[in-house]
Each structure stands twice: as C-alpha cells, then as structure tokens.
C-alpha cells in the first residue's frame, strides 16, 4: 500500500534534486547540465548583490511572519469564543461556515477579491465611499495596502481550519475543573483566564514552533493570483521571484540558486522548530 506513494515521492521529490547542480552553473537549456559552464558560487554572490533580491527576502519575511502570528492568534481567540456558545446547532453552523473558505483555491478567491476590491464599482470601495466618505483605495495596486490585503485575506481563509486544532484541545479539558472553579465563585471570565487558556497554551506552542519552519513560505498561490508589476516592490516574495527569474526571464541557474538558498534556510528552521517544540511542549514525532 505504501509503494505507490513512495514511488510518487521518489519521482517528484527526490529525482528532481539532481537539477540543483544548475545553481552552480551558468545553465543554458540547449547545452544541458553536462554542457553548461560551471561558475561555482557566482549565482549566490549575484543573489546578495542584487537590490531586488534583498527586497524580495524582506518582503517574504514580513508577509510570512505576520501571517504566522495572526494565523495563530485568530483561531486561538475564535476557538475560545466558539466554545462559549451553548446552542450546539448554532455552534456547528458557525464552525462549518468559517471552515469552508479553506477548501477554496486562490484561483477562485483571487477573482473574487479582485472584483470586491476594485476601485471601479467594487463592493468594499463602494461601502467605504458611500458610508464613510473615504476615497476609493487601490488595495491591489498600492504596496502597503497589498501587503495588508494579502495578510488579512489569508487569515480569513485559514483561521477556520486552525480553529479545529484548538477546539480539540478544549474538548480534552476535564469538566470537573470548571465545576470546581464555579463552586469557588469563579465567573466565566475567570474560568477562561485560569483554566481554558493555560490548557490551550501547550498546543499553541506546538503550532507556533512548527510554523517557524514555514517562515520563508509566504504563499505562492495567493501572491501569484493577486499581485501585479505595481506592487513588486512590496509584494514580490521568494517563490514568485524564482518563477519570474527562472521561467519568464530564463535565468534558470539564478532561479535554482534562490530556491536552494530558501530550502537550506527552511531546513535549518524546521530542525530548530521541532527542537523547540520538544523543549517547550514535549512534542516529538520520532
């Protein structure tokens, strides 16, 4: 039963690693890997000499860190609030409603957001102008607003999925703790502060530390479907930069060098994050 998955993994994850040698070559497609000139670390030196490369790395870190923080905080808070709902039907309805966006691709959501945020008749700008008297905002054409839009829309899409983890942690809390606290005169706020939140902190630590390994993954699908040349300075990330450098511009050696740099840093962060998860929450996979 494992063999098909193993063959799939070898074919698509391990065999392509042979192409990493292009990161050390001035790769020419018509010469192939064997015929291209070996340049050593020149591609990596070029990576750190280019001003746009450093800006892309900074953009990736800013977007990814904000996504990580808010995608941890939003489901944490929402799970606590949802846990206080006593009507089970309402609780399940709300949980399903916020969970659904997770299953929509960014191709679909990108089109929806483009229409909603348009400066020419978009629903959001119509509300801002008609109700609050604010001038239309070019959400997808101004760098800072683009970052804001990317982060908020990603949190909206994923926080329902993240809530499931924290609801599972809440379900494991012994009800007798709440009963004892109630007998001692603790109200719902005190019970939340001294029972619910401490019980959720271990899983929050695990989720947060494991997310550290993805700090350089700012979301290729989302950025690719929403960005445009107007926001490259603030919205371009490593993955989209690799796509444009390697596929569109034909700098395959340079694109491979960027991808290898990202993979090495991500591997180090994954090792650190799993070590932190073990130290802080006694969580281990192996």
Coordinates of N, CA, C and O in Angstrom, one line a residue, residues 114-213:
X114 N -10.5 40.4 -6.4 CA -10.2 41.4 -7.5 C -11.5 42.2 -7.7 O -11.5 43.4 -7.9
X115 N -12.6 41.5 -7.8 CA -13.9 42.2 -8.0 C -14.4 43.0 -6.8 O -14.8 44.1 -6.9
X116 N -14.2 42.4 -5.6 CA -14.7 43.0 -4.4 C -13.9 44.3 -4.1 O -14.4 45.3 -3.6
X117 N -12.5 44.3 -4.4 CA -11.7 45.4 -4.0 C -11.4 46.3 -5.2 O -10.6 47.2 -5.0
X118 N -12.1 46.2 -6.3 CA -11.9 47.0 -7.4 C -12.2 48.5 -7.0 O -13.1 48.8 -6.3
X119 N -11.4 49.4 -7.6 CA -11.7 50.8 -7.4 C -12.9 51.3 -8.2 O -13.4 52.4 -8.0
X120 N -13.3 50.5 -9.2 CA -14.3 50.9 -10.1 C -15.6 50.0 -9.8 O -15.8 49.0 -10.5
X121 N -16.3 50.3 -8.8 CA -17.5 49.6 -8.5 C -17.4 48.4 -7.6 O -18.4 47.7 -7.4
X122 N -16.2 48.2 -7.0 CA -16.0 47.1 -6.1 C -16.8 47.3 -4.8 O -16.9 48.5 -4.4
X123 N -17.4 46.3 -4.3 CA -18.3 46.4 -3.1 C -17.6 47.1 -1.9 O -18.2 48.0 -1.3
X124 N -16.4 46.7 -1.6 CA -15.7 47.3 -0.5 C -15.5 48.8 -0.6 O -15.8 49.6 0.3
X125 N -15.0 49.2 -1.8 CA -14.8 50.7 -2.0 C -16.1 51.4 -2.1 O -16.2 52.6 -1.7
X126 N -17.2 50.8 -2.6 CA -18.5 51.4 -2.6 C -19.0 51.7 -1.2 O -19.5 52.8 -0.9
X127 N -18.7 50.8 -0.3 CA -19.1 50.9 1.1 C -18.3 52.0 1.8 O -18.8 52.9 2.5
X128 N -16.9 52.0 1.5 CA -16.0 53.0 2.1 C -16.4 54.4 1.7 O -16.4 55.4 2.4
X129 N -16.8 54.5 0.4 CA -17.1 55.8 -0.2 C -18.5 56.3 0.2 O -18.7 57.4 0.7
X130 N -19.5 55.4 0.1 CA -20.9 55.7 0.4 C -21.2 55.9 1.9 O -22.0 56.8 2.2
X131 N -20.6 55.1 2.7 CA -20.9 55.1 4.1 C -20.0 56.0 4.9 O -20.4 56.7 5.8
X132 N -18.7 55.8 4.7 CA -17.7 56.5 5.5 C -17.1 57.8 4.8 O -16.3 58.5 5.4
X133 N -17.4 57.9 3.5 CA -16.9 59.1 2.8 C -15.4 59.0 2.5 O -14.8 60.1 2.3
X134 N -14.8 57.8 2.5 CA -13.4 57.6 2.2 C -13.2 57.5 0.7 O -14.0 56.8 0.0
X135 N -12.1 58.1 0.2 CA -11.8 57.9 -1.2 C -11.5 56.5 -1.5 O -10.9 55.7 -0.7
X136 N -11.8 56.0 -2.7 CA -11.5 54.6 -3.1 C -10.0 54.2 -2.9 O -9.1 55.0 -3.2
X137 N -9.8 53.1 -2.3 CA -8.4 52.6 -2.0 C -8.0 51.5 -3.0 O -8.8 50.6 -3.3
X138 N -6.9 51.7 -3.6 CA -6.4 50.7 -4.6 C -5.7 49.6 -3.8 O -4.4 49.5 -3.8
X139 N -6.5 48.7 -3.3 CA -5.9 47.6 -2.4 C -4.9 46.7 -3.1 O -3.9 46.3 -2.5
X140 N -5.1 46.4 -4.4 CA -4.2 45.5 -5.1 C -3.2 46.3 -6.0 O -2.5 45.6 -6.8
X141 N -3.1 47.6 -5.8 CA -2.2 48.3 -6.7 C -1.2 49.2 -5.9 O -0.4 49.9 -6.5
X142 N -1.4 49.3 -4.6 CA -0.5 50.1 -3.7 C 0.2 49.1 -2.8 O -0.4 48.2 -2.1
X143 N 1.5 49.2 -2.7 CA 2.4 48.2 -2.0 C 1.9 47.9 -0.6 O 1.7 46.8 -0.2
X144 N 1.8 48.9 0.3 CA 1.4 48.7 1.7 C 0.0 48.1 1.8 O -0.2 47.2 2.6
X145 N -0.9 48.6 1.0 CA -2.3 48.1 1.0 C -2.3 46.7 0.5 O -3.1 45.8 0.9
X146 N -1.4 46.4 -0.5 CA -1.4 45.0 -1.0 C -0.9 44.0 0.1 O -1.5 43.0 0.3
X147 N 0.1 44.4 0.8 CA 0.5 43.5 2.0 C -0.6 43.3 3.0 O -0.8 42.2 3.4
X148 N -1.3 44.4 3.3 CA -2.4 44.3 4.3 C -3.5 43.4 3.7 O -4.0 42.5 4.4
X149 N -3.8 43.5 2.4 CA -4.8 42.7 1.8 C -4.4 41.2 1.8 O -5.2 40.3 2.1
X150 N -3.2 40.9 1.5 CA -2.7 39.6 1.4 C -2.7 38.9 2.8 O -3.2 37.8 2.9
X151 N -2.3 39.6 3.8 CA -2.3 39.0 5.2 C -3.7 38.8 5.7 O -4.0 37.7 6.2
X152 N -4.5 39.8 5.6 CA -5.9 39.7 6.1 C -6.7 38.6 5.4 O -7.4 37.8 6.0
X153 N -6.6 38.6 4.1 CA -7.3 37.6 3.3 C -6.8 36.1 3.6 O -7.6 35.2 3.6
X154 N -5.5 36.0 3.8 CA -5.0 34.6 4.2 C -5.5 34.2 5.6 O -5.9 33.0 5.7
X155 N -5.6 35.1 6.5 CA -6.1 34.8 7.8 C -7.6 34.5 7.7 O -8.0 33.5 8.4
X156 N -8.3 35.2 7.0 CA -9.8 34.9 6.8 C -10.0 33.5 6.2 O -10.9 32.8 6.6
X157 N -9.1 33.2 5.3 CA -9.3 31.9 4.6 C -8.9 30.7 5.5 O -9.5 29.6 5.5
X158 N -7.9 30.9 6.3 CA -7.3 29.7 7.1 C -7.7 29.6 8.5 O -7.5 28.6 9.1
X159 N -8.2 30.7 9.1 CA -8.4 30.6 10.6 C -9.4 29.6 11.0 O -9.4 29.0 12.1
X160 N -10.4 29.3 10.2 CA -11.4 28.3 10.5 C -10.8 26.9 10.6 O -11.2 26.1 11.4
X161 N -9.9 26.7 9.7 CA -9.2 25.4 9.7 C -8.3 25.3 11.0 O -8.2 24.2 11.6
X162 N -7.6 26.4 11.3 CA -6.8 26.3 12.5 C -7.6 26.2 13.8 O -7.1 25.7 14.8
X163 N -8.8 26.7 13.7 CA -9.7 26.6 14.9 C -9.9 25.2 15.4 O -10.1 24.9 16.5
X164 N -10.0 24.2 14.4 CA -10.2 22.8 14.7 C -9.2 22.3 15.7 O -9.6 21.5 16.6
X165 N -8.0 22.6 15.5 CA -6.9 22.2 16.4 C -7.2 22.6 17.9 O -7.1 21.8 18.8
X166 N -7.5 23.9 18.0 CA -7.8 24.4 19.4 C -9.1 23.9 20.0 O -9.2 23.8 21.2
X167 N -10.1 23.7 19.1 CA -11.3 23.1 19.7 C -11.1 21.7 20.2 O -11.7 21.3 21.2
X168 N -10.2 20.9 19.5 CA -9.8 19.6 20.0 C -9.1 19.7 21.4 O -9.3 18.9 22.3
X169 N -8.3 20.7 21.5 CA -7.6 20.9 22.8 C -8.6 21.3 23.9 O -8.5 20.8 25.0
X170 N -9.6 22.1 23.6 CA -10.6 22.5 24.5 C -11.5 21.3 24.9 O -11.9 21.2 26.1
X171 N -11.7 20.4 24.0 CA -12.5 19.2 24.3 C -11.8 18.2 25.3 O -12.5 17.4 25.9
X172 N -10.5 18.4 25.4 CA -9.7 17.5 26.3 C -9.6 18.0 27.7 O -9.1 17.3 28.6
X173 N -10.2 19.2 27.9 CA -10.1 19.7 29.3 C -11.1 19.0 30.2 O -12.3 18.9 29.8
X174 N -10.7 18.7 31.4 CA -11.6 17.9 32.3 C -12.7 18.9 32.8 O -12.4 19.9 33.4
X175 N -14.0 18.5 32.6 CA -15.1 19.4 33.0 C -15.1 19.7 34.5 O -15.7 20.7 35.0
X176 N -14.5 18.7 35.3 CA -14.5 18.9 36.7 C -13.8 20.1 37.2 O -14.0 20.7 38.2
X177 N -12.8 20.6 36.3 CA -12.0 21.8 36.7 C -13.0 23.0 36.7 O -12.9 23.9 37.5
X178 N -13.8 23.1 35.7 CA -14.8 24.2 35.6 C -15.8 24.1 36.7 O -16.2 25.1 37.3
X179 N -16.2 22.9 37.1 CA -17.2 22.7 38.2 C -16.6 23.2 39.5 O -17.2 23.9 40.3
X180 N -15.3 22.8 39.7 CA -14.7 23.2 41.0 C -14.5 24.7 41.0 O -14.7 25.3 42.1
X181 N -14.1 25.3 39.9 CA -13.9 26.7 39.8 C -15.2 27.5 40.0 O -15.2 28.5 40.7
X182 N -16.3 26.9 39.5 CA -17.6 27.6 39.7 C -18.0 27.5 41.1 O -18.6 28.5 41.7
X183 N -17.7 26.4 41.8 CA -18.1 26.3 43.2 C -17.3 27.3 44.1 O -17.7 27.7 45.1
X184 N -16.1 27.6 43.6 CA -15.2 28.5 44.3 C -15.6 30.0 44.0 O -14.9 30.9 44.5
X185 N -16.6 30.2 43.1 CA -17.1 31.5 42.8 C -16.5 32.2 41.6 O -16.7 33.4 41.3
X186 N -15.8 31.4 40.8 CA -15.2 31.9 39.6 C -16.2 32.1 38.5 O -17.0 31.2 38.2
X187 N -16.3 33.3 37.9 CA -17.2 33.5 36.8 C -16.6 33.0 35.5 O -15.4 32.4 35.5
X188 N -17.3 33.2 34.3 CA -16.8 32.6 33.1 C -15.5 33.2 32.6 O -14.6 32.5 32.1
X189 N -15.3 34.5 32.9 CA -14.0 35.1 32.5 C -12.9 34.6 33.3 O -11.8 34.3 32.8
X190 N -13.1 34.4 34.6 CA -12.0 33.8 35.5 C -11.7 32.4 35.1 O -10.6 31.9 35.1
X191 N -12.8 31.6 34.7 CA -12.5 30.2 34.3 C -11.7 30.2 33.0 O -10.8 29.3 32.8
X192 N -12.0 31.1 32.1 CA -11.3 31.2 30.8 C -9.9 31.5 31.1 O -8.9 30.9 30.5
X193 N -9.7 32.5 32.0 CA -8.3 33.0 32.2 C -7.4 32.0 32.9 O -6.2 31.9 32.6
X194 N -8.0 31.2 33.8 CA -7.2 30.4 34.7 C -7.3 28.9 34.3 O -6.5 28.1 34.8
X195 N -8.2 28.5 33.5 CA -8.3 27.1 33.1 C -8.2 26.9 31.6 O -7.3 26.1 31.1
X196 N -9.0 27.6 30.8 CA -9.1 27.4 29.4 C -7.8 27.8 28.7 O -7.2 27.0 28.0
X197 N -7.3 29.0 28.9 CA -6.1 29.5 28.3 C -4.9 28.7 28.7 O -4.1 28.3 27.8
X198 N -4.6 28.4 30.0 CA -3.4 27.6 30.3 C -3.5 26.2 29.6 O -2.5 25.6 29.3
X199 N -4.7 25.6 29.5 CA -4.8 24.3 28.9 C -4.6 24.3 27.4 O -4.1 23.3 26.8
X200 N -4.8 25.5 26.8 CA -4.6 25.6 25.3 C -3.1 26.0 25.0 O -2.7 25.9 23.8
X201 N -2.4 26.5 25.9 CA -1.1 27.0 25.6 C -0.1 26.0 25.1 O 0.7 26.3 24.2
X202 N -0.1 24.7 25.6 CA 0.9 23.7 25.0 C 0.7 23.5 23.5 O 1.6 23.5 22.8
X203 N -0.6 23.3 23.1 CA -0.8 23.1 21.7 C -0.5 24.4 20.9 O -0.1 24.3 19.7
X204 N -0.8 25.6 21.5 CA -0.4 26.8 20.8 C 1.1 26.9 20.6 O 1.5 27.4 19.6
X205 N 1.9 26.5 21.6 CA 3.3 26.5 21.5 C 3.8 25.5 20.4 O 4.6 25.9 19.5
X206 N 3.1 24.4 20.3 CA 3.5 23.4 19.2 C 3.2 24.0 17.9 O 4.0 23.9 17.0
X207 N 2.0 24.5 17.7 CA 1.6 25.1 16.4 C 2.5 26.2 16.0 O 2.9 26.3 14.9
X208 N 2.8 27.1 17.0 CA 3.6 28.2 16.7 C 5.1 27.8 16.3 O 5.6 28.4 15.3
X209 N 5.7 26.9 17.0 CA 7.0 26.5 16.7 C 7.1 25.7 15.4 O 8.1 25.9 14.7
X210 N 6.1 24.9 15.1 CA 6.2 24.1 13.9 C 6.0 25.1 12.7 O 6.5 24.8 11.6
X211 N 5.2 26.2 12.9 CA 5.0 27.1 11.8 C 6.3 27.9 11.5 O 6.4 28.5 10.4
X212 N 7.3 27.9 12.4 CA 8.5 28.6 12.2 C 9.3 28.0 11.0 O 9.9 28.8 10.3
X213 N 9.1 26.7 10.7 CA 9.7 26.1 9.5 C 9.2 26.7 8.2 O 9.9 26.5 7.2

